[in-house]
PDB file of C-alpha atoms in Angstrom:
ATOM      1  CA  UNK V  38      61.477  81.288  89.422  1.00  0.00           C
ATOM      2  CA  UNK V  39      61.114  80.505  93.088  1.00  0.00           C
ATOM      3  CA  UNK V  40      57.286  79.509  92.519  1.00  0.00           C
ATOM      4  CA  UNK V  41      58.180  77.694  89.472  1.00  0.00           C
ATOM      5  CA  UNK V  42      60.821  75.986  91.539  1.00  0.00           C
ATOM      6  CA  UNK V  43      58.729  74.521  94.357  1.00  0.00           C
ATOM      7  CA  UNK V  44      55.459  73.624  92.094  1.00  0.00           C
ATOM      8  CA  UNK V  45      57.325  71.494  89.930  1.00  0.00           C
ATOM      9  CA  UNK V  46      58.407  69.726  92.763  1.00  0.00           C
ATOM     10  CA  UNK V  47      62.258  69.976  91.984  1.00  0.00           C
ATOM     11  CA  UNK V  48      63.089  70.910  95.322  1.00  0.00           C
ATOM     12  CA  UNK V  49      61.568  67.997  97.001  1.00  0.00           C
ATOM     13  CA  UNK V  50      63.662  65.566  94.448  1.00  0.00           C
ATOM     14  CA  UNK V  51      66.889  67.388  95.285  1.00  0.00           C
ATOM     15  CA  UNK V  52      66.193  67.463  98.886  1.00  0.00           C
ATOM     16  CA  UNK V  53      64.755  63.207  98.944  1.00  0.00           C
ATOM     17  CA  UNK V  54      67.013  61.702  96.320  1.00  0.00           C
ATOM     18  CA  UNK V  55      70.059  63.807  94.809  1.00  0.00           C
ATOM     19  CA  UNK V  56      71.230  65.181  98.155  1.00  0.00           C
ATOM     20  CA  UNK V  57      70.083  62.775 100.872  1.00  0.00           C
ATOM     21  CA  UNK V  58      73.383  61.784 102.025  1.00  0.00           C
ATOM     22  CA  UNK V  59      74.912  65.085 101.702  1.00  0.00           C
ATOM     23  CA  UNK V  60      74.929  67.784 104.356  1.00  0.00           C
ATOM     24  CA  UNK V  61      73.880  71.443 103.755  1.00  0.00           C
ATOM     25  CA  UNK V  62      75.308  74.081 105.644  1.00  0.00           C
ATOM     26  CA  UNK V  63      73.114  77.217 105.452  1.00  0.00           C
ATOM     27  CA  UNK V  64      74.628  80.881 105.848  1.00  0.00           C
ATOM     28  CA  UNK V  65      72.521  83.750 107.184  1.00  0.00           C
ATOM     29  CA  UNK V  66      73.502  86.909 108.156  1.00  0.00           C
ATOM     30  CA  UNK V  67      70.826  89.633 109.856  1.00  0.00           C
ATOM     31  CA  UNK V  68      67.774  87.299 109.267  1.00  0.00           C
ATOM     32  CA  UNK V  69      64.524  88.380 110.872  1.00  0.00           C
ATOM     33  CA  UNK V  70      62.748  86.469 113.627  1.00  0.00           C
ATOM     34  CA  UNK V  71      59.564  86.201 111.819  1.00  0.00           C
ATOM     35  CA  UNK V  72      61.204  85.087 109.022  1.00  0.00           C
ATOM     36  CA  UNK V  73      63.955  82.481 110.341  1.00  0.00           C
ATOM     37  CA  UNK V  74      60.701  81.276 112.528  1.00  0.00           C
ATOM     38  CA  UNK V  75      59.059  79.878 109.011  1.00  0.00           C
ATOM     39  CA  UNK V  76      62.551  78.664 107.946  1.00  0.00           C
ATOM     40  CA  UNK V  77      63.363  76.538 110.928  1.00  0.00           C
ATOM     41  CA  UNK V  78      59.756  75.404 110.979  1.00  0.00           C
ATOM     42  CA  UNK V  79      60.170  73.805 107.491  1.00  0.00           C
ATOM     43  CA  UNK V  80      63.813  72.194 108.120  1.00  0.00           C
ATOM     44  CA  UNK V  81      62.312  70.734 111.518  1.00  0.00           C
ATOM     45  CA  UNK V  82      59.590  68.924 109.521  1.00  0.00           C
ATOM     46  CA  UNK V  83      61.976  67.892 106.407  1.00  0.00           C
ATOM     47  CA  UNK V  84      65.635  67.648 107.607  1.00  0.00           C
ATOM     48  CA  UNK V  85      67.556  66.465 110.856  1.00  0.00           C
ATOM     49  CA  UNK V  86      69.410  69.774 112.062  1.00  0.00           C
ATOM     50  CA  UNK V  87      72.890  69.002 113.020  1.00  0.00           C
ATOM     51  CA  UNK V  88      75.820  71.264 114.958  1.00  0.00           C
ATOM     52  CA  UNK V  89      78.931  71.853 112.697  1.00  0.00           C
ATOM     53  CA  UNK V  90      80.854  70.109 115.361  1.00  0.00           C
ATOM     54  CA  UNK V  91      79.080  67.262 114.094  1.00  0.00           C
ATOM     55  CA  UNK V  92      79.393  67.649 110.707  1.00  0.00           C
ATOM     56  CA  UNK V  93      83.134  68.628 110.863  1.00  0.00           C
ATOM     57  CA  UNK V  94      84.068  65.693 113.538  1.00  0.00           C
ATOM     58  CA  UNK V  95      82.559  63.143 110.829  1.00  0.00           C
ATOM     59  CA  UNK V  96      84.473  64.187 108.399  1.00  0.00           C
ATOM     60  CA  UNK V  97      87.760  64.111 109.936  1.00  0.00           C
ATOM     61  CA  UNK V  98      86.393  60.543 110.888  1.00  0.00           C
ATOM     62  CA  UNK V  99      85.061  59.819 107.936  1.00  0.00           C
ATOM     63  CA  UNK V 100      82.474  57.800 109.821  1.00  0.00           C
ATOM     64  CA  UNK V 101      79.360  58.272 107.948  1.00  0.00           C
ATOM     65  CA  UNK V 102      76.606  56.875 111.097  1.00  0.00           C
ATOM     66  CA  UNK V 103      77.361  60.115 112.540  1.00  0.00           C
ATOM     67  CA  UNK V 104      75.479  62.055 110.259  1.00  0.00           C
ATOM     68  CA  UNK V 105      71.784  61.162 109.984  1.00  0.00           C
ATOM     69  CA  UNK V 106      70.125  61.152 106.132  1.00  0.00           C
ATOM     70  CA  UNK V 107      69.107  65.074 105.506  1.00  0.00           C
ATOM     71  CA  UNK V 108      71.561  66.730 107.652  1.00  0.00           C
ATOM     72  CA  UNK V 109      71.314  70.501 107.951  1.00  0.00           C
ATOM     73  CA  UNK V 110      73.883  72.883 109.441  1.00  0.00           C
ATOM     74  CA  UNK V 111      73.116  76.533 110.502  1.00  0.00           C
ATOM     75  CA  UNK V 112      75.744  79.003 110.005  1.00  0.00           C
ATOM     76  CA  UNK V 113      74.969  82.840 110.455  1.00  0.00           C
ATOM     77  CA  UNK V 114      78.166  85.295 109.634  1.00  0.00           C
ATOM     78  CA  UNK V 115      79.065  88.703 111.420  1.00  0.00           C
ATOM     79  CA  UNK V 116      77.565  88.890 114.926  1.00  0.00           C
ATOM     80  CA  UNK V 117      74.915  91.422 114.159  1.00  0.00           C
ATOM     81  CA  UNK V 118      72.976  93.022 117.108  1.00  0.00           C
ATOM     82  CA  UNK V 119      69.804  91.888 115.739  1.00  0.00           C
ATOM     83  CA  UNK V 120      70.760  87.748 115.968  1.00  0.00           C
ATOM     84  CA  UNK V 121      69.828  88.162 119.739  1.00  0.00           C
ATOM     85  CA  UNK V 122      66.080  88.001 118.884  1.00  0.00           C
ATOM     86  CA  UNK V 123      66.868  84.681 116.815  1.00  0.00           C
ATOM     87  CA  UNK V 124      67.506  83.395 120.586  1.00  0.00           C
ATOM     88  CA  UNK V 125      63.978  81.807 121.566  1.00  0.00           C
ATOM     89  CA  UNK V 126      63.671  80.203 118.470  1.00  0.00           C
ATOM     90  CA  UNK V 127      66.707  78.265 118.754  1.00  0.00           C
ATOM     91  CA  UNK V 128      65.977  77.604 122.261  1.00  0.00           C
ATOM     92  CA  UNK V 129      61.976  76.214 121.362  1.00  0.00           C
ATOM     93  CA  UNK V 130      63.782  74.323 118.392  1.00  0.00           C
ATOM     94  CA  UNK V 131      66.519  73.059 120.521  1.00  0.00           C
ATOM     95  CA  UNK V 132      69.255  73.786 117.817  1.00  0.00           C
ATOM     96  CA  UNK V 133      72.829  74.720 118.014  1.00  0.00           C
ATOM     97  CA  UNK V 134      73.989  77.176 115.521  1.00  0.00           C
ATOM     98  CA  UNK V 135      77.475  78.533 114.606  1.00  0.00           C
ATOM     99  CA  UNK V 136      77.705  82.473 114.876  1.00  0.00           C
ATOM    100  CA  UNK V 137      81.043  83.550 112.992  1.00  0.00           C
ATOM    101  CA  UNK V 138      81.809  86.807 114.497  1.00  0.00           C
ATOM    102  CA  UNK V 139      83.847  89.455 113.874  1.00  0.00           C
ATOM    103  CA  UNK V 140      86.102  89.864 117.171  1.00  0.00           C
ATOM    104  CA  UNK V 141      87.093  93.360 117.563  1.00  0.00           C
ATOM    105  CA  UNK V 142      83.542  94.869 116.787  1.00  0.00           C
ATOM    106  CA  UNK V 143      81.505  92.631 118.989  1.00  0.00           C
ATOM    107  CA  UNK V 144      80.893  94.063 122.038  1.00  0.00           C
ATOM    108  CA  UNK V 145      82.187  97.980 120.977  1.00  0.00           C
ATOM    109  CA  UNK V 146      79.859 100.750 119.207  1.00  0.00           C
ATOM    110  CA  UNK V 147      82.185 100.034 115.849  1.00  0.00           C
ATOM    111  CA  UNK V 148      80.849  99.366 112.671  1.00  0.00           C
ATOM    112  CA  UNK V 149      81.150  96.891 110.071  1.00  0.00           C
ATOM    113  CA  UNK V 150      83.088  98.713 106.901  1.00  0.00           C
ATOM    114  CA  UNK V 151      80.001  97.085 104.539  1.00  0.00           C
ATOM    115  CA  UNK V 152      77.323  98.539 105.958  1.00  0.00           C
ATOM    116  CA  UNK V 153      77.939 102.276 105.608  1.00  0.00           C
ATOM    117  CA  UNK V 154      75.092 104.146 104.892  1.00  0.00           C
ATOM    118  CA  UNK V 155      76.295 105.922 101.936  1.00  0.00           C
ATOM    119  CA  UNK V 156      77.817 103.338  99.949  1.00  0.00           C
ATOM    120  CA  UNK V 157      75.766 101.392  97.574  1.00  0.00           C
ATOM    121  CA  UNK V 158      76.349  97.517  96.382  1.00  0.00           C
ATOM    122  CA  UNK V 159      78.416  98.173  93.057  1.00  0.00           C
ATOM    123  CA  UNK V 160      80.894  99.935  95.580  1.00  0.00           C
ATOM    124  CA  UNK V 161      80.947  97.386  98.226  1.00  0.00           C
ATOM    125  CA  UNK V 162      81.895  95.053  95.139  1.00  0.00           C
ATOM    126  CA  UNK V 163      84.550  97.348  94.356  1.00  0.00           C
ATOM    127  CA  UNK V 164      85.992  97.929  97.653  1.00  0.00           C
ATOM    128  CA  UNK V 165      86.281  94.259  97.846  1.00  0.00           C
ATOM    129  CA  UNK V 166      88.980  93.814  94.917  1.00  0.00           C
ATOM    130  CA  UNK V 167      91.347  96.567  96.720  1.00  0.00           C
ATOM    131  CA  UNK V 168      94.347  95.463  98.918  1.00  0.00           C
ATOM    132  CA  UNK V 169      93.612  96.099 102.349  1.00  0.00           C
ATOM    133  CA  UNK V 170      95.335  99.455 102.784  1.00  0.00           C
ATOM    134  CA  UNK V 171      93.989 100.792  99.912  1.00  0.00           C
ATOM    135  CA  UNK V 172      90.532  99.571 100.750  1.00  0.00           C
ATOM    136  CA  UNK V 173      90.913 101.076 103.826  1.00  0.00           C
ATOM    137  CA  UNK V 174      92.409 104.882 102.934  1.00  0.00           C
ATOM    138  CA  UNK V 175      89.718 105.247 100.313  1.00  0.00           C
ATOM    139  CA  UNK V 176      86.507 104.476 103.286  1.00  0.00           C
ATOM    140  CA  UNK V 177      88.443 106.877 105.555  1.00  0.00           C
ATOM    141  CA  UNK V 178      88.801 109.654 102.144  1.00  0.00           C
ATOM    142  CA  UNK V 179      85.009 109.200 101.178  1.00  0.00           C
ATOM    143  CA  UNK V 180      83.236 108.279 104.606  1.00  0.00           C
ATOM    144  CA  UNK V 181      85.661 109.215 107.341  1.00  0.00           C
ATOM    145  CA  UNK V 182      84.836 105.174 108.165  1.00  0.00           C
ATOM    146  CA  UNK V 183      87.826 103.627 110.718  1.00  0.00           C
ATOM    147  CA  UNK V 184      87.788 100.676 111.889  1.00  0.00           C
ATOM    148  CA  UNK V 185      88.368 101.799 115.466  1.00  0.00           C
ATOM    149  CA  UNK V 186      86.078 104.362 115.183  1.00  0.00           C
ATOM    150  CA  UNK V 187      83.230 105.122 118.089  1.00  0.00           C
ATOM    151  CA  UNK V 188      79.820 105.642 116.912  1.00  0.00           C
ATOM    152  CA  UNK V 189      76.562 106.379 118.550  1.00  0.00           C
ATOM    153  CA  UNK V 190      74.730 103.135 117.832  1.00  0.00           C
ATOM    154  CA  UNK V 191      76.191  99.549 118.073  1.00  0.00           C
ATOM    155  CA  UNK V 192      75.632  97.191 114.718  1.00  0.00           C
ATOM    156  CA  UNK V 193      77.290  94.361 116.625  1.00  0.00           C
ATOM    157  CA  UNK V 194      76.102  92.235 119.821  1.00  0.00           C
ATOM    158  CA  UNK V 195      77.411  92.739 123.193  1.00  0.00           C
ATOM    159  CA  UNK V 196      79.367  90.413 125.710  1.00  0.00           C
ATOM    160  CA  UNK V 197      76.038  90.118 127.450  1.00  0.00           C
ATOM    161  CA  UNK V 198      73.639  89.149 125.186  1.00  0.00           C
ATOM    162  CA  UNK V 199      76.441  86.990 123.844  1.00  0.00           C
ATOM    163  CA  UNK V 200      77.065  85.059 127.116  1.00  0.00           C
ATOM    164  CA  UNK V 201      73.076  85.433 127.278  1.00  0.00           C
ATOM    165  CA  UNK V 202      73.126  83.018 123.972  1.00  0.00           C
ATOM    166  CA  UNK V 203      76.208  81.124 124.963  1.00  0.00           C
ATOM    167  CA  UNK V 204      74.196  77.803 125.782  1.00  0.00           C
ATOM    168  CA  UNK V 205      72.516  78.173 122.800  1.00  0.00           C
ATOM    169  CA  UNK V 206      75.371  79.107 120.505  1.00  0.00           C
ATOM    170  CA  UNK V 207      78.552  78.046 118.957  1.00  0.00           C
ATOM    171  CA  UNK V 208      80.652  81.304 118.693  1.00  0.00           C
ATOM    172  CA  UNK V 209      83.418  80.808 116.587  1.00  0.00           C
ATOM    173  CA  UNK V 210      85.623  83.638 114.543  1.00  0.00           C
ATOM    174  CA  UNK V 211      85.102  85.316 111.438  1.00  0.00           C
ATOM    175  CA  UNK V 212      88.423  87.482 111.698  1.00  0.00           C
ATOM    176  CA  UNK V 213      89.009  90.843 113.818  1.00  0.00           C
ATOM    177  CA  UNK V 214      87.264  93.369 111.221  1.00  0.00           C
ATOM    178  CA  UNK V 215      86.181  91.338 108.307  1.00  0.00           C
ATOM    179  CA  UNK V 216      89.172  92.319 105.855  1.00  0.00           C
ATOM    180  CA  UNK V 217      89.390  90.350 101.998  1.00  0.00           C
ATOM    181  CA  UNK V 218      92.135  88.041 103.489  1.00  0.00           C
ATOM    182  CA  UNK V 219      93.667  87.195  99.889  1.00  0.00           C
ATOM    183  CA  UNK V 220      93.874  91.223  99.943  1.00  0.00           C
ATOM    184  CA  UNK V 221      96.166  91.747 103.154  1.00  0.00           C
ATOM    185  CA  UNK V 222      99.299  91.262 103.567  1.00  0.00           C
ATOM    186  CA  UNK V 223     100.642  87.700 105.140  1.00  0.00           C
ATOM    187  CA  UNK V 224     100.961  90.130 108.397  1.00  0.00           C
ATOM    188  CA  UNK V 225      97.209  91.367 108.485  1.00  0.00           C
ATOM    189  CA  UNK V 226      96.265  88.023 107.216  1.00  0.00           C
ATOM    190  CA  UNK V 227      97.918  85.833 110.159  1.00  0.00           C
ATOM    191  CA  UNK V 228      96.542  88.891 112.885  1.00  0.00           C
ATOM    192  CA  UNK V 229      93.043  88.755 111.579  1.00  0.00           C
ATOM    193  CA  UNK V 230      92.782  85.018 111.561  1.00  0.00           C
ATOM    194  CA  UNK V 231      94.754  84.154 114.619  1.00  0.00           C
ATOM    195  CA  UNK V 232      93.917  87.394 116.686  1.00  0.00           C
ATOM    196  CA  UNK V 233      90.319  86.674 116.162  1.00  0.00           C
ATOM    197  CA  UNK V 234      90.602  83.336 117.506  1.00  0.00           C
ATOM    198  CA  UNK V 235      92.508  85.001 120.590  1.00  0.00           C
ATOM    199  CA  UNK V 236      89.973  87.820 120.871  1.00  0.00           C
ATOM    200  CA  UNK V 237      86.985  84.702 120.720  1.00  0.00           C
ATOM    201  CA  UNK V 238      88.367  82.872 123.509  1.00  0.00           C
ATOM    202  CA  UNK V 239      89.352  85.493 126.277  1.00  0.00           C
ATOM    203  CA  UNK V 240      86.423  87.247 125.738  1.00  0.00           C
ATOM    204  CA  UNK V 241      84.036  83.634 126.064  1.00  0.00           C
ATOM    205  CA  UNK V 242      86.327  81.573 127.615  1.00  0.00           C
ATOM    206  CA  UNK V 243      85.640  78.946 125.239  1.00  0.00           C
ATOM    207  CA  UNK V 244      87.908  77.225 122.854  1.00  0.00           C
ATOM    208  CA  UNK V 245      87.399  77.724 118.810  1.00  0.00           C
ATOM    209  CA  UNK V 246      87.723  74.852 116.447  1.00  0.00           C
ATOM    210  CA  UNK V 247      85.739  76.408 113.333  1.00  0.00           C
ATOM    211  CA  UNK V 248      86.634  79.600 111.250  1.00  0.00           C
ATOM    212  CA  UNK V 249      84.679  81.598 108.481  1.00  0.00           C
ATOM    213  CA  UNK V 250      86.188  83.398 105.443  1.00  0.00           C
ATOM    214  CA  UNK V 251      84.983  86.522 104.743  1.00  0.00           C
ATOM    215  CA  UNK V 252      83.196  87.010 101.635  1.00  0.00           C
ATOM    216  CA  UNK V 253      84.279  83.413 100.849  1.00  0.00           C
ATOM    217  CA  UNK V 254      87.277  84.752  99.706  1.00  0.00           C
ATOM    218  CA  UNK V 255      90.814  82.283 100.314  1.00  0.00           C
ATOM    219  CA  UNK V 256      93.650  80.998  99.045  1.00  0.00           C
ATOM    220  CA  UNK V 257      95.903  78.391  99.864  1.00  0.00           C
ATOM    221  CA  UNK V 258      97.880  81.477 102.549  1.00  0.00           C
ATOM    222  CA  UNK V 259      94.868  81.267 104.538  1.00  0.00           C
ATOM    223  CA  UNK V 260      93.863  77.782 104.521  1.00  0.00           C
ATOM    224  CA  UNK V 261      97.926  77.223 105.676  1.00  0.00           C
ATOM    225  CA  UNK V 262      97.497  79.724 108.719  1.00  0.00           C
ATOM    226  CA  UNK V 263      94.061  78.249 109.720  1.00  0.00           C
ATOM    227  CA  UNK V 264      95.064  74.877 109.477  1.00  0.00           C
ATOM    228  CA  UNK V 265      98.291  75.547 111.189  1.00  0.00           C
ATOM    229  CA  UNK V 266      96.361  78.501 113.889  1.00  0.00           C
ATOM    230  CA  UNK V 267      94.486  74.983 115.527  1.00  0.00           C
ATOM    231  CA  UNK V 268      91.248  75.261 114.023  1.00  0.00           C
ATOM    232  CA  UNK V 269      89.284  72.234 112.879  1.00  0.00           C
ATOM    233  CA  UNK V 270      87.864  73.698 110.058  1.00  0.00           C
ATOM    234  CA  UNK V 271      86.753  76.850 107.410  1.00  0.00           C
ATOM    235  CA  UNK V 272      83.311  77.503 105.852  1.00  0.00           C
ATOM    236  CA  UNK V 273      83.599  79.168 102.193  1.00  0.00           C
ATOM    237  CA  UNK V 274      80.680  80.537 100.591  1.00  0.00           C
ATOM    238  CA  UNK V 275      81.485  77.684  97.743  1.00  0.00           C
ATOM    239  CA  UNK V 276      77.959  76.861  96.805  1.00  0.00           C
ATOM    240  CA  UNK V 277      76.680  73.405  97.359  1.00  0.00           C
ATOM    241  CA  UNK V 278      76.530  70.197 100.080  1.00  0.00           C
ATOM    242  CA  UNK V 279      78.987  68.460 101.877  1.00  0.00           C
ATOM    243  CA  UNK V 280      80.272  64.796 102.296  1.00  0.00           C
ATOM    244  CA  UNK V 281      82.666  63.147 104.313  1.00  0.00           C
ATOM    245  CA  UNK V 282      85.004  63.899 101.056  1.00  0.00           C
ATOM    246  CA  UNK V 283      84.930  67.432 101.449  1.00  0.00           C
ATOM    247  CA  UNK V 284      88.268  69.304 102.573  1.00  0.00           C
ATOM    248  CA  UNK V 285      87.556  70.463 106.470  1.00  0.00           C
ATOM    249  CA  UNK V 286      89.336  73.892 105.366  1.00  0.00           C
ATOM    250  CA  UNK V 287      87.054  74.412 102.114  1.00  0.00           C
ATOM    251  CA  UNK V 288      83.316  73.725 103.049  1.00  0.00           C
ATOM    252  CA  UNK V 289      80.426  74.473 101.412  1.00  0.00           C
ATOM    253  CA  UNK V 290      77.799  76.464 101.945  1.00  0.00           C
ATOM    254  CA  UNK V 291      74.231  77.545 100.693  1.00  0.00           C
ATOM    255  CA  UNK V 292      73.136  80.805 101.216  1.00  0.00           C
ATOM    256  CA  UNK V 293      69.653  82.164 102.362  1.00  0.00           C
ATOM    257  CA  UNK V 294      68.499  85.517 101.852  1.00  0.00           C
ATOM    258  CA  UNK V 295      68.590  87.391 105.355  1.00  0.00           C
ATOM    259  CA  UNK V 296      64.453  87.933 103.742  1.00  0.00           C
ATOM    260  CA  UNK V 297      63.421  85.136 101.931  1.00  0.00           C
ATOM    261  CA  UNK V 298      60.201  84.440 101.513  1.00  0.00           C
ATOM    262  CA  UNK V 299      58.816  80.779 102.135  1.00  0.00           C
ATOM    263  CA  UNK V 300      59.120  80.030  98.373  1.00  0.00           C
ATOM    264  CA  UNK V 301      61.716  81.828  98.089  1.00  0.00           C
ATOM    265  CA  UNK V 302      64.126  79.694 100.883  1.00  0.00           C
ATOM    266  CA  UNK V 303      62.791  76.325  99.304  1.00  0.00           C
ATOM    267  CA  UNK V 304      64.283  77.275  96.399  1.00  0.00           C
ATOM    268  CA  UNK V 305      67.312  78.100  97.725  1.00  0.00           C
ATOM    269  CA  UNK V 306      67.311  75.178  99.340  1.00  0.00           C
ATOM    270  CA  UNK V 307      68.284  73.433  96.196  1.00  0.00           C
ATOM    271  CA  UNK V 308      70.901  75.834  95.279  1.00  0.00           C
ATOM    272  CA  UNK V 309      69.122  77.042  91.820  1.00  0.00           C
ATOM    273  CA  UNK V 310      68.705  80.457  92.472  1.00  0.00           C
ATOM    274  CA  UNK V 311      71.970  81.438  93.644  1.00  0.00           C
ATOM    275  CA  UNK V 312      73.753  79.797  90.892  1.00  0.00           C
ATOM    276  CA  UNK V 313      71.530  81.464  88.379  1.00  0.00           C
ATOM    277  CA  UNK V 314      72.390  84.685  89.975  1.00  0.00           C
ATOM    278  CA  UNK V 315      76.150  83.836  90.060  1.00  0.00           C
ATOM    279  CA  UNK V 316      76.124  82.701  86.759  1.00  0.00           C
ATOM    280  CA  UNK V 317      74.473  86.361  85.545  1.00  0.00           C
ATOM    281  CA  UNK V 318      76.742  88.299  87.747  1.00  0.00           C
ATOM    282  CA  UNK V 319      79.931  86.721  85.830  1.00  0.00           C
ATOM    283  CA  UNK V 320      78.398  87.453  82.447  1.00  0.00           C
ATOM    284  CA  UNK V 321      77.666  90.748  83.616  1.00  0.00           C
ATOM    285  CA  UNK V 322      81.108  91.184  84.907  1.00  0.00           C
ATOM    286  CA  UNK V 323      82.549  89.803  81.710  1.00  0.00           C
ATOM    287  CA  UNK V 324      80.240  92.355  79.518  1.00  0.00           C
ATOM    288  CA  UNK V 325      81.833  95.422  81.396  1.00  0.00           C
ATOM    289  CA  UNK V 326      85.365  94.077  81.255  1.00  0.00           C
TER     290      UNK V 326
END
C-alpha cells in the first residue's frame, strides 16, 4: 500500500495542496539513527521543521505568520536510552525536538511496564483497559514487574546524556511511569501529571509548558489538571494536522513507525496507513466482542 501510495503521487497532493496550511506533528518513539537520518533528510527538502513552542504559541495567538506553509513538528514519546544517538542528527539538521519523558524512570535502571520481555502485543492491549491497580497487581503476579524495581540494564536515558542533549532538546513530561490516566484514580492521575512536571524541572532546571498523554488516552479529568497544573499544552495520538483552531490540550498527531522504511514514512506522512490500520483494528475488535 505504501508503494502504491507514493507512485500515485497522493502523498505529494496531500502534502502541496490539502494540508499546506496545516501543521503535522510527528510521534516517534525508539527510532533508529539510520533510519530517522532518511526521514529528516526528506522533511528538510519538503517541509519547514518547526519547535512545538512554535506551533503551540501560534495557536494561543492565533496569529497565523508565525507558522510558515508546510510546518512540521517532531515529537518522540518515552525517553528511551537509544534517542541519544538521534543527537548529531538534530544537531547537523539544526532542529529542536520535543522528548516527552517519563520522569521517574529517566535516569534509574527501571523499566517501562510495556516493554517486558515476556508479554506479547494482544496483552499490552489488554493491560491497557485495566484500572491502574489492577493493571499493576496482575504485571507484579505474572512478571514480578514493579515500577520501582532495579534491574541490570537501563531502557531509559540518563541525567547526563540528557543535559548532554539539553541544547538540542525540548524535554517536557510524559507522566512519572506512563500509567492509562483515564484508568487511575483522580489521586494517581493529578501525581502522575503534576509530579512529572515537578520531577522534569528539578532534575533540568528548566520550566515545562507541553505535556504528552500516554497512549493518547484522556478525558476531560486530565485535560482539567493539565490545563489547571500550568502547562501550555497536550499532544494526543488523535490522528491528523493541526491549525490555529485546534484545542492546545487536544493536539494531533501522526505517527511514524520507530522502522519505517522510506516508502513506508511518505505514506504515513499522509495519514493513510494508520487510519487503515485503525479502522481494521476496530472491526477486529468489534468481531471478537
Amino acid at each position: 500500500m505504501a508503494t502504491l501510495i507514493c507512485l500515485s503521487g497522493i502523498h505529494i497532493l496531500i502534502r502541496e495542496f490539502l494540508c499546506r496550511n496545516r501543521v503535522a506533528i510527528l510521534m516517534y518513539h525508539d527510532t533508529k539513527p539510520t533510519v530517522f537520518a532518511k526521514h529528516i533528510a526528506y522533511l528538510s527538502r519538503h517541509y519547514t521543521i518547526i519547535s512545538l513552542d512554535t506551533l503551540v504559541a501560534a495557536i494561543h495567538q492565533k496569529d497565523s505568520s508565525q507558522i510558515p506553509a508546510k510546518s512540521v513538528v517532531i515529537t518522540i514519546d518515552d525517553g528511551h536510552a537509544g534517542n541519544i544517538e538521534l543527537l548529531p542528527l538534530f544537531k547537523q539538521y539544526r532542529i529542536r525536538p520535543t522528548l516527552f519523558v517519563c520522569t521517574q524512570i529517566i535516569n534509574t535502571h527501571r523499566h517501562f511496564w510495556f516493554k517486558i520481555d515476556r508479554q506479547s502485543k494482544a496483552e499490552r492491549e489488554k493491560l491497557k483497559r485495566l484500572p491502574n491497580a489492577e493493571r499493576l497487581a496482575h504485571l507484579k503476579q505474572t512478571t514480578d514487574f514493579e515500577p520501582k524495581k532495579v534491574y541490570p540494564d537501563r531502557q531509559a536515558l540518563n541525567i547526563v546524556e540528557m543535559k548532554e542533549m539539553a541544547t538540542d532538546v525540548d524535554f517536557q513530561p510524559h507522566t512519572q511511569f506512563h500509567p492509562i490516566l483515564p484508568h487511575c484514580t483522580e489521586t494517581e492521575c493529578r501525581q502522575e501529571i503534576i509530579g512529572s512536571k515537578v520531577d522534569l524541572e528539578r532534575l533540568l532546571e528548566i520550566e515545562c509548558a507541553h505535556f504528552s498523554y500516554p497512549n493518547g488516552d484522556y478525558t476531560e479529568r486530565e485535560i482539567e489538571i493539565v490545563k489547571t497544573g500550568g502547562f501550555r499544552s497536550a499532544r494526543t495520538t488523535v490522528i491528523g494536522w493541526n491549525t490555529l483552531e485546534t484545542a492546545p490540550y487536544q493536539l494531533k498527531t501522526i505517527p511514524v513507525a520507530d522502522d519505517a522504511g522510506f516508502a513506508l514514512f511518505r505514506a504515513q506522512l499522509t495519514t493513510i496507513p494508520q487510519r487503515l490500520n485503525k479502522w481494521v483494528n476496530s472491526l477486529l475488535n468489534i468481531n471478537v466482542l
